[in-house]
Amino acid sequence: MNEVILIRFNEIHLKGGNKKYFTKLLFNNIKDALAGLNFKLENIQNRLLVRDFQDKDEIITRLKCVFGVHSISPAVELNNDEQEIKNYVAGLKIDGGFKCNVNRADKSFPIKSNDFAAELGEILLEKNKNAKVDIHNPQTTISVDIRENGKTYVFSELIYAYSGLPLGEYRDGLLLLSGGIDSPVAGFCMAKRGLRQDILHFDSFPYTSKLAKEKVITLAQKIKTFIGARYMYVCSMTKMQEEFHVNCKTEYAINLLRRAMIRVANAICKKFKYKTIVTGESLGQVASQTIESLTSTNAVAEFPVMRPLISFNKDEIIALAKEIGTYETSILPYEDCCTVFLPRNPVIKPKIAEAQLEESKIDYDALLKLVIDNIEVIDLNNI
Ligand code: ATP
Ligand code: MG
């Protein structure tokens, strides 16, 4: 009898001919997530299995953060043998209401699921004087999963993970990460759909402090396992913002900054082969997130801009930030480049033609080149 951890996936089952590819991706991502621990990972039909491990709790904690994992159960592994299963179940100690679930994936097992569940229930009742069957609201559910590989897994715990799709092989996304609450959550949400991302942050040193940058590096470290990040690009917007401030209409400052951010992101996507830009914008949250503002930033985007939080309320975003562990860092009170030279009345419905007119007042291309030529690349595996 072996102690194992059973891993289930769900959406991968819908992948038809690509199921093998996605299962392999998940397999490799789990191996990466468990790196440094003792374990063996096996692919049994429609499930993955961890065996030969020591630190069960740590393995479960890490598995819960792997996208594509639907649920996890610590289990014991038996043979598909009626008597062996019955003997094991006879030794279980339970109290109060319970039920037995039998799943017979191995159709050569001679007893039908419901009949076997009833037999096992009888055994449990006999051995546990305080136990009673409760189908609708059981305190304990004993599950018996009889698999095609000749093994049966018995468990009582079902731990849910985030589901979604496994992170892809390549880092296709570029997450625009500020120090705020929203963008780390946006990265998490896109990662849940399998988008592996690296990170781009803009600062405005010395208007923004070194501590503000440190805070974003901390955020990057916190989300890097979720989003599969390796590199963080840091770009200084100082000169550009100074030029906007001196030469352009104040109410357009944020809109111009957003358009500049997207143009820098375009350049990084082209150079490092990212395919999409991710932001934490949510419709109507602030002036720079109205339809007109988003239209103005989209107009300069050369890659699709993904905004997974577009329909989220702030309290929903905060709840997720707390869950993924970024909230406490995000609320540290350091300034962001968006709050530097902040106009008192930012334009709510910017016009593309006006933004272009403002941009024509400065040596835009040279300023953009200055930002791009001075990108700092941080290896998140090496700090
Ligand atoms: P956040 O909480 O993520 O800062 P927010 O609600 O404060 O979002 P904005 O400040 O308007 O909204 O920023 C909108 C989006 O633009 C952010 O979610 C982020 O993706 C991107 N962004 C803003 N500032 C920066 C920055 N300094 N570096 C990188 N991306 C940024
Ligand atoms: Mg912000």
Tab-separated table of C-alpha atoms and ligand atoms in Angstrom:
chain	number	residue	atom	x	y	z
A	1	MET	CA	0.000	0.000	0.000
A	2	ASN	CA	1.501	3.295	-1.144
A	3	GLU	CA	0.725	6.836	-0.146
A	4	VAL	CA	0.226	8.949	-3.276
A	5	ILE	CA	-1.252	12.263	-4.350
A	6	LEU	CA	-3.847	12.099	-7.079
A	7	ILE	CA	-4.115	15.067	-9.451
A	8	ARG	CA	-7.190	15.663	-11.598
A	9	PHE	CA	-7.581	18.026	-14.524
A	10	ASN	CA	-10.777	19.070	-16.270
A	11	GLU	CA	-10.559	21.410	-19.258
A	12	ILE	CA	-7.781	19.356	-20.823
A	13	HIS	CA	-10.340	16.582	-21.300
A	14	LEU	CA	-12.067	18.822	-23.881
A	15	LYS	CA	-8.951	19.175	-26.002
A	16	GLY	CA	-9.634	16.284	-28.394
A	17	GLY	CA	-6.548	15.572	-30.476
A	18	ASN	CA	-4.493	18.048	-28.445
A	19	LYS	CA	-5.186	16.365	-25.109
A	20	LYS	CA	-1.822	14.620	-25.127
A	21	TYR	CA	0.013	17.873	-25.738
A	22	PHE	CA	-1.781	19.698	-22.915
A	23	THR	CA	-1.324	16.805	-20.508
A	24	LYS	CA	2.404	16.836	-21.244
A	25	LEU	CA	2.488	20.600	-20.626
A	26	LEU	CA	0.759	20.132	-17.301
A	27	PHE	CA	3.102	17.283	-16.440
A	28	ASN	CA	6.164	19.460	-17.129
A	29	ASN	CA	4.710	22.452	-15.261
A	30	ILE	CA	4.039	20.296	-12.202
A	31	LYS	CA	7.601	18.982	-12.339
A	32	ASP	CA	8.858	22.580	-12.417
A	33	ALA	CA	6.571	23.589	-9.562
A	34	LEU	CA	7.837	20.729	-7.374
A	35	ALA	CA	11.502	21.300	-8.208
A	36	GLY	CA	13.786	20.834	-5.206
A	37	LEU	CA	11.496	18.314	-3.497
A	38	ASN	CA	11.707	14.529	-3.523
A	39	PHE	CA	8.938	13.035	-5.643
A	40	LYS	CA	8.065	10.957	-8.683
A	41	LEU	CA	5.391	12.109	-11.114
A	42	GLU	CA	3.426	9.624	-13.200
A	43	ASN	CA	0.880	9.997	-15.929
A	44	ILE	CA	-1.848	7.410	-15.427
A	45	GLN	CA	-4.813	7.587	-17.774
A	46	ASN	CA	-6.809	10.793	-17.107
A	47	ARG	CA	-4.944	11.533	-13.869
A	48	LEU	CA	-1.470	12.471	-12.764
A	49	LEU	CA	0.046	10.933	-9.699
A	50	VAL	CA	2.782	11.957	-7.286
A	51	ARG	CA	4.558	9.212	-5.355
A	52	ASP	CA	7.748	8.685	-3.358
A	53	PHE	CA	7.437	12.065	-1.640
A	54	GLN	CA	8.270	13.283	1.842
A	55	ASP	CA	6.693	16.694	2.292
A	56	LYS	CA	3.018	16.125	1.465
A	57	ASP	CA	1.807	19.543	2.656
A	58	GLU	CA	4.396	21.452	0.641
A	59	ILE	CA	3.582	19.423	-2.465
A	60	ILE	CA	-0.130	20.139	-2.099
A	61	THR	CA	0.515	23.849	-1.499
A	62	ARG	CA	2.557	24.040	-4.690
A	63	LEU	CA	0.146	21.941	-6.749
A	64	LYS	CA	-2.684	24.303	-5.846
A	65	CYS	CA	-0.870	27.061	-7.742
A	66	VAL	CA	-0.422	25.108	-10.976
A	67	PHE	CA	-2.986	26.123	-13.581
A	68	GLY	CA	-4.726	23.226	-15.262
A	69	VAL	CA	-4.936	21.291	-11.983
A	70	HIS	CA	-8.590	20.884	-11.067
A	71	SER	CA	-8.271	19.060	-7.745
A	72	ILE	CA	-5.896	17.116	-5.588
A	73	SER	CA	-6.421	14.176	-3.220
A	74	PRO	CA	-3.932	12.521	-0.920
A	75	ALA	CA	-4.775	8.836	-1.376
A	76	VAL	CA	-3.623	5.314	-0.761
A	77	GLU	CA	-2.894	3.090	-3.719
A	78	LEU	CA	-4.215	-0.482	-3.726
A	79	ASN	CA	-4.629	-3.140	-6.397
A	80	ASN	CA	-7.935	-3.510	-8.230
A	81	ASP	CA	-8.755	-6.379	-5.969
A	82	GLU	CA	-12.126	-6.639	-4.256
A	83	GLN	CA	-10.820	-8.192	-1.071
A	84	GLU	CA	-7.794	-5.902	-0.768
A	85	ILE	CA	-10.040	-2.840	-1.069
A	86	LYS	CA	-12.536	-4.223	1.441
A	87	ASN	CA	-9.784	-5.023	3.936
A	88	TYR	CA	-8.408	-1.520	3.687
A	89	VAL	CA	-11.811	0.146	4.039
A	90	ALA	CA	-12.563	-2.065	7.054
A	91	GLY	CA	-9.659	-0.398	8.857
A	92	LEU	CA	-10.871	3.182	8.334
A	93	LYS	CA	-12.056	5.055	11.414
A	94	ILE	CA	-15.045	7.306	10.806
A	95	ASP	CA	-17.537	9.090	12.952
A	96	GLY	CA	-20.933	10.588	12.075
A	97	GLY	CA	-22.591	10.797	8.662
A	98	PHE	CA	-20.713	9.347	5.708
A	99	LYS	CA	-21.110	8.113	2.195
A	100	CYS	CA	-19.069	5.957	-0.173
A	101	ASN	CA	-18.389	6.927	-3.778
A	102	VAL	CA	-17.080	4.361	-6.183
A	103	ASN	CA	-15.789	5.264	-9.633
A	104	ARG	CA	-15.090	2.239	-11.808
A	105	ALA	CA	-12.929	3.438	-14.717
A	106	ASP	CA	-11.608	-0.143	-14.994
A	107	LYS	CA	-14.656	-1.877	-16.452
A	108	SER	CA	-13.043	-5.302	-15.919
A	109	PHE	CA	-13.568	-4.855	-12.172
A	110	PRO	CA	-16.412	-7.315	-11.557
A	111	ILE	CA	-18.747	-5.328	-9.282
A	112	LYS	CA	-20.771	-2.323	-10.437
A	113	SER	CA	-19.979	1.020	-8.783
A	114	ASN	CA	-23.233	1.386	-6.833
A	115	ASP	CA	-23.218	-2.206	-5.630
A	116	PHE	CA	-19.618	-1.965	-4.483
A	117	ALA	CA	-20.310	1.372	-2.731
A	118	ALA	CA	-23.156	-0.294	-0.840
A	119	GLU	CA	-20.938	-3.213	0.172
A	120	LEU	CA	-18.200	-0.899	1.407
A	121	GLY	CA	-20.808	1.161	3.280
A	122	GLU	CA	-21.979	-1.970	5.076
A	123	ILE	CA	-18.412	-2.737	6.138
A	124	LEU	CA	-17.903	0.780	7.466
A	125	LEU	CA	-21.174	0.649	9.425
A	126	GLU	CA	-20.200	-2.625	10.970
A	127	LYS	CA	-16.739	-1.429	12.023
A	128	ASN	CA	-17.677	2.057	13.225
A	129	LYS	CA	-20.414	2.104	15.827
A	130	ASN	CA	-20.930	5.891	15.642
A	131	ALA	CA	-21.128	6.054	11.863
A	132	LYS	CA	-24.338	6.392	9.858
A	133	VAL	CA	-25.000	6.711	6.172
A	134	ASP	CA	-25.809	10.253	5.036
A	135	ILE	CA	-25.992	10.552	1.259
A	136	HIS	CA	-27.013	14.227	1.098
A	137	ASN	CA	-24.888	15.930	3.705
A	138	PRO	CA	-22.076	13.592	4.699
A	139	GLN	CA	-19.368	14.647	7.122
A	140	THR	CA	-17.015	12.182	5.468
A	141	THR	CA	-16.954	10.935	1.887
A	142	ILE	CA	-14.879	7.848	1.224
A	143	SER	CA	-14.011	7.775	-2.463
A	144	VAL	CA	-12.772	4.699	-4.247
A	145	ASP	CA	-11.361	5.331	-7.716
A	146	ILE	CA	-10.745	2.083	-9.600
A	147	ARG	CA	-8.457	3.027	-12.503
A	148	GLU	CA	-7.435	1.471	-15.794
A	149	ASN	CA	-3.822	1.023	-14.647
A	150	GLY	CA	-4.839	-1.826	-12.316
A	151	LYS	CA	-4.685	0.388	-9.251
A	152	THR	CA	-7.369	1.697	-6.934
A	153	TYR	CA	-7.085	4.973	-5.081
A	154	VAL	CA	-8.942	5.513	-1.827
A	155	PHE	CA	-9.253	9.017	-0.407
A	156	SER	CA	-11.480	11.250	1.652
A	157	GLU	CA	-10.067	14.687	0.863
A	158	LEU	CA	-10.799	16.719	-2.269
A	159	ILE	CA	-8.713	19.878	-2.471
A	160	TYR	CA	-9.652	22.262	-5.258
A	161	ALA	CA	-7.045	24.152	-7.294
A	162	TYR	CA	-7.668	26.937	-9.866
A	163	SER	CA	-8.344	24.748	-12.939
A	164	GLY	CA	-7.815	26.692	-16.178
A	165	LEU	CA	-5.190	25.753	-18.744
A	166	PRO	CA	-1.548	24.872	-18.117
A	167	LEU	CA	0.944	27.664	-18.771
A	168	GLY	CA	2.276	27.465	-22.306
A	169	GLU	CA	5.856	26.576	-23.149
A	170	TYR	CA	6.752	30.085	-24.249
A	171	ARG	CA	6.431	33.389	-22.476
A	172	ASP	CA	4.008	34.901	-24.989
A	173	GLY	CA	2.576	37.687	-22.817
A	174	LEU	CA	4.031	40.952	-21.559
A	175	LEU	CA	2.353	42.048	-18.328
A	176	LEU	CA	2.401	45.765	-17.599
A	177	LEU	CA	2.944	45.670	-13.863
A	178	SER	CA	2.520	48.823	-11.804
A	179	GLY	CA	2.794	48.848	-8.040
A	180	GLY	CA	-1.010	48.862	-7.750
A	181	ILE	CA	-3.567	46.271	-6.792
A	182	ASP	CA	-4.911	45.510	-10.237
A	183	SER	CA	-2.066	44.520	-12.539
A	184	PRO	CA	-0.750	41.544	-10.493
A	185	VAL	CA	-4.306	40.190	-10.485
A	186	ALA	CA	-4.540	40.739	-14.253
A	187	GLY	CA	-1.378	38.670	-14.723
A	188	PHE	CA	-2.826	35.913	-12.561
A	189	CYS	CA	-6.098	35.881	-14.552
A	190	MET	CA	-4.337	35.586	-17.913
A	191	ALA	CA	-2.014	32.910	-16.567
A	192	LYS	CA	-5.116	30.952	-15.602
A	193	ARG	CA	-5.857	30.767	-19.316
A	194	GLY	CA	-2.388	29.394	-19.992
A	195	LEU	CA	-0.626	32.656	-20.884
A	196	ARG	CA	2.960	32.590	-19.625
A	197	GLN	CA	4.169	36.155	-19.142
A	198	ASP	CA	7.183	38.322	-18.510
A	199	ILE	CA	6.865	41.708	-16.862
A	200	LEU	CA	7.278	45.340	-17.896
A	201	HIS	CA	7.417	48.122	-15.341
A	202	PHE	CA	7.768	51.861	-15.873
A	203	ASP	CA	9.283	54.106	-13.282
A	204	SER	CA	9.961	57.785	-13.187
A	205	PHE	CA	13.052	58.016	-11.039
A	206	PRO	CA	13.832	60.302	-9.159
A	207	TYR	CA	10.169	61.367	-9.002
A	208	THR	CA	9.409	57.786	-8.035
A	209	SER	CA	11.680	56.303	-5.384
A	210	LYS	CA	13.957	53.280	-5.318
A	211	LEU	CA	11.570	51.839	-2.750
A	212	ALA	CA	8.720	52.046	-5.269
A	213	LYS	CA	10.804	49.951	-7.669
A	214	GLU	CA	11.685	47.490	-4.898
A	215	LYS	CA	7.997	47.115	-4.184
A	216	VAL	CA	7.293	46.162	-7.799
A	217	ILE	CA	10.169	43.663	-7.758
A	218	THR	CA	8.586	42.128	-4.639
A	219	LEU	CA	5.249	41.933	-6.476
A	220	ALA	CA	6.983	40.348	-9.453
A	221	GLN	CA	8.533	37.722	-7.164
A	222	LYS	CA	5.123	37.029	-5.646
A	223	ILE	CA	3.404	36.395	-8.970
A	224	LYS	CA	6.272	34.848	-10.880
A	225	THR	CA	5.319	31.256	-10.043
A	226	PHE	CA	1.727	31.842	-11.081
A	227	ILE	CA	2.531	33.571	-14.366
A	228	GLY	CA	5.727	31.689	-15.213
A	229	ALA	CA	7.790	34.899	-15.464
A	230	ARG	CA	11.548	34.950	-15.909
A	231	TYR	CA	12.386	38.533	-16.886
A	232	MET	CA	11.248	41.928	-15.710
A	233	TYR	CA	11.969	44.949	-17.893
A	234	VAL	CA	12.210	48.312	-16.175
A	235	CYS	CA	11.919	51.434	-18.292
A	236	SER	CA	12.348	54.998	-17.189
A	237	MET	CA	9.633	57.401	-18.307
A	238	THR	CA	11.214	60.381	-16.554
A	239	LYS	CA	12.348	62.369	-19.600
A	240	MET	CA	9.194	61.644	-21.540
A	241	GLN	CA	6.963	62.719	-18.666
A	242	GLU	CA	8.976	65.904	-18.170
A	243	GLU	CA	8.501	66.751	-21.838
A	244	PHE	CA	4.763	66.066	-21.674
A	245	HIS	CA	4.581	68.237	-18.574
A	246	VAL	CA	6.367	71.197	-20.093
A	247	ASN	CA	5.046	71.074	-23.661
A	248	CYS	CA	1.675	69.334	-23.779
A	249	LYS	CA	-1.835	69.976	-22.490
A	250	THR	CA	-1.899	68.982	-18.815
A	251	GLU	CA	-5.213	67.152	-19.022
A	252	TYR	CA	-3.722	64.840	-21.669
A	253	ALA	CA	-0.720	63.840	-19.512
A	254	ILE	CA	-2.080	60.438	-18.482
A	255	ASN	CA	-3.435	59.625	-21.904
A	256	LEU	CA	-0.078	60.481	-23.476
A	257	LEU	CA	1.735	58.416	-20.853
A	258	ARG	CA	-0.509	55.411	-21.541
A	259	ARG	CA	0.099	55.678	-25.276
A	260	ALA	CA	3.837	55.914	-24.639
A	261	MET	CA	3.709	52.830	-22.391
A	262	ILE	CA	2.005	50.856	-25.144
A	263	ARG	CA	4.548	52.013	-27.721
A	264	VAL	CA	7.405	50.877	-25.470
A	265	ALA	CA	5.570	47.580	-24.947
A	266	ASN	CA	5.274	47.231	-28.749
A	267	ALA	CA	9.023	47.626	-29.099
A	268	ILE	CA	9.721	45.049	-26.373
A	269	CYS	CA	7.230	42.605	-27.893
A	270	LYS	CA	8.942	42.900	-31.246
A	271	LYS	CA	12.442	42.567	-29.837
A	272	PHE	CA	11.769	39.680	-27.442
A	273	LYS	CA	8.947	37.983	-29.360
A	274	TYR	CA	5.971	38.469	-27.050
A	275	LYS	CA	2.612	38.166	-28.751
A	276	THR	CA	0.278	40.097	-26.487
A	277	ILE	CA	0.215	42.890	-23.893
A	278	VAL	CA	-1.658	42.476	-20.585
A	279	THR	CA	-2.930	45.338	-18.403
A	280	GLY	CA	-5.006	45.641	-15.242
A	281	GLU	CA	-7.531	48.116	-16.619
A	282	SER	CA	-11.177	47.894	-15.603
A	283	LEU	CA	-13.842	49.770	-17.532
A	284	GLY	CA	-14.712	53.137	-16.038
A	285	GLN	CA	-12.552	52.726	-12.929
A	286	VAL	CA	-10.677	55.979	-13.567
A	287	ALA	CA	-10.446	58.602	-16.340
A	288	SER	CA	-7.808	56.613	-18.214
A	289	GLN	CA	-10.087	53.596	-18.357
A	290	THR	CA	-13.114	54.971	-20.211
A	291	ILE	CA	-13.955	53.553	-23.636
A	292	GLU	CA	-12.486	56.676	-25.259
A	293	SER	CA	-9.259	56.369	-23.257
A	294	LEU	CA	-8.920	52.692	-24.079
A	295	THR	CA	-9.606	53.498	-27.742
A	296	SER	CA	-6.806	56.047	-27.679
A	297	THR	CA	-4.305	53.564	-26.193
A	298	ASN	CA	-5.496	50.740	-28.457
A	299	ALA	CA	-4.858	52.987	-31.462
A	300	VAL	CA	-1.103	52.755	-30.902
A	301	ALA	CA	-1.014	49.073	-29.942
A	302	GLU	CA	0.587	46.756	-32.478
A	303	PHE	CA	-0.272	43.655	-30.456
A	304	PRO	CA	-3.558	42.580	-28.882
A	305	VAL	CA	-4.039	44.197	-25.472
A	306	MET	CA	-5.642	41.801	-22.994
A	307	ARG	CA	-7.531	43.354	-20.113
A	308	PRO	CA	-8.869	40.459	-18.059
A	309	LEU	CA	-10.206	42.755	-15.312
A	310	ILE	CA	-12.273	44.856	-17.684
A	311	SER	CA	-15.546	43.720	-16.092
A	312	PHE	CA	-14.317	43.313	-12.507
A	313	ASN	CA	-15.486	45.514	-9.635
A	314	LYS	CA	-12.764	46.865	-7.372
A	315	ASP	CA	-13.891	44.695	-4.448
A	316	GLU	CA	-13.667	41.603	-6.647
A	317	ILE	CA	-10.133	42.555	-7.658
A	318	ILE	CA	-9.170	43.163	-4.020
A	319	ALA	CA	-10.557	39.772	-2.972
A	320	LEU	CA	-8.438	38.049	-5.616
A	321	ALA	CA	-5.361	40.120	-4.715
A	322	LYS	CA	-5.744	38.956	-1.113
A	323	GLU	CA	-6.150	35.367	-2.201
A	324	ILE	CA	-3.028	35.330	-4.378
A	325	GLY	CA	-1.021	37.172	-1.726
A	326	THR	CA	-0.248	40.439	-3.531
A	327	TYR	CA	-2.613	42.809	-1.730
A	328	GLU	CA	-0.431	43.625	1.278
A	329	THR	CA	2.467	44.612	-0.974
A	330	SER	CA	0.271	46.531	-3.418
A	331	ILE	CA	-1.112	48.811	-0.725
A	332	LEU	CA	2.320	49.936	0.496
A	333	PRO	CA	2.230	53.683	-0.006
A	334	TYR	CA	4.853	54.286	-2.712
A	335	GLU	CA	4.112	56.480	-5.693
A	336	ASP	CA	3.764	55.195	-9.250
A	337	CYS	CA	4.852	57.046	-12.389
A	338	CYS	CA	1.143	57.593	-13.142
A	339	THR	CA	0.863	59.743	-10.037
A	340	VAL	CA	3.796	61.951	-11.033
A	341	PHE	CA	2.693	65.206	-12.725
A	342	LEU	CA	-0.877	64.037	-12.246
A	343	PRO	CA	-3.321	66.505	-13.836
A	344	ARG	CA	-6.106	67.736	-11.599
A	345	ASN	CA	-8.660	67.212	-14.371
A	346	PRO	CA	-7.509	64.403	-16.634
A	347	VAL	CA	-9.423	64.202	-19.904
A	348	ILE	CA	-12.183	61.613	-19.628
A	349	LYS	CA	-12.916	61.348	-23.339
A	350	PRO	CA	-9.592	61.895	-25.080
A	351	LYS	CA	-9.577	62.244	-28.865
A	352	ILE	CA	-6.940	60.415	-30.856
A	353	ALA	CA	-6.347	63.448	-33.107
A	354	GLU	CA	-5.718	65.661	-30.075
A	355	ALA	CA	-3.340	63.154	-28.536
A	356	GLN	CA	-1.448	63.044	-31.831
A	357	LEU	CA	-1.334	66.834	-31.919
A	358	GLU	CA	0.123	66.937	-28.402
A	359	GLU	CA	2.665	64.260	-29.328
A	360	SER	CA	3.760	66.324	-32.352
A	361	LYS	CA	4.847	69.127	-30.008
A	362	ILE	CA	7.824	67.146	-28.701
A	363	ASP	CA	10.637	65.135	-30.271
A	364	TYR	CA	8.637	61.983	-29.726
A	365	ASP	CA	10.722	59.466	-31.648
A	366	ALA	CA	13.942	60.514	-29.939
A	367	LEU	CA	12.302	60.309	-26.521
A	368	LEU	CA	10.887	56.882	-27.263
A	369	LYS	CA	14.281	55.716	-28.476
A	370	LEU	CA	15.838	56.970	-25.253
A	371	VAL	CA	13.418	54.830	-23.216
A	372	ILE	CA	13.950	51.752	-25.356
A	373	ASP	CA	17.749	52.096	-25.484
A	374	ASN	CA	17.884	52.175	-21.699
A	375	ILE	CA	15.735	49.206	-20.749
A	376	GLU	CA	16.967	47.458	-17.632
A	377	VAL	CA	16.440	43.703	-17.733
A	378	ILE	CA	16.124	41.927	-14.390
A	379	ASP	CA	16.406	38.142	-14.258
A	380	LEU	CA	13.846	37.180	-11.617
A	381	ASN	CA	15.597	33.856	-11.042
A	382	ASN	CA	18.720	35.696	-10.078
A	383	ILE	CA	17.894	38.284	-7.438
B	1	ATP	P1	-2.993	49.110	-10.963
B	1	ATP	O1	-3.696	48.840	-9.673
B	1	ATP	O2	-2.545	47.877	-11.677
B	1	ATP	O3	-1.921	50.148	-10.843
B	1	ATP	P2	-4.847	51.076	-11.581
B	1	ATP	O4	-6.260	50.782	-11.294
B	1	ATP	O5	-4.067	51.907	-10.632
B	1	ATP	O6	-4.098	49.724	-11.860
B	1	ATP	P3	-3.816	52.666	-13.661
B	1	ATP	O7	-2.811	53.237	-12.765
B	1	ATP	O8	-4.682	53.554	-14.479
B	1	ATP	O9	-4.844	51.731	-12.977
B	1	ATP	O10	-3.089	51.673	-14.630
B	1	ATP	C1	-3.790	50.862	-15.534
B	1	ATP	C2	-2.873	49.761	-16.018
B	1	ATP	O11	-1.750	50.318	-16.712
B	1	ATP	C3	-2.258	48.983	-14.866
B	1	ATP	O12	-3.121	47.969	-14.417
B	1	ATP	C4	-1.008	48.448	-15.499
B	1	ATP	O13	-1.276	47.308	-16.283
B	1	ATP	C5	-0.582	49.589	-16.400
B	1	ATP	N1	0.340	50.471	-15.666
B	1	ATP	C6	0.070	51.586	-14.970
B	1	ATP	N2	1.180	52.102	-14.420
B	1	ATP	C7	2.204	51.282	-14.770
B	1	ATP	C8	3.611	51.245	-14.511
B	1	ATP	N3	4.180	52.156	-13.752
B	1	ATP	N4	4.318	50.240	-15.039
B	1	ATP	C9	3.739	49.291	-15.788
B	1	ATP	N5	2.433	49.279	-16.078
B	1	ATP	C10	1.666	50.248	-15.573
B	2	MG	MG	-1.962	52.232	-10.690
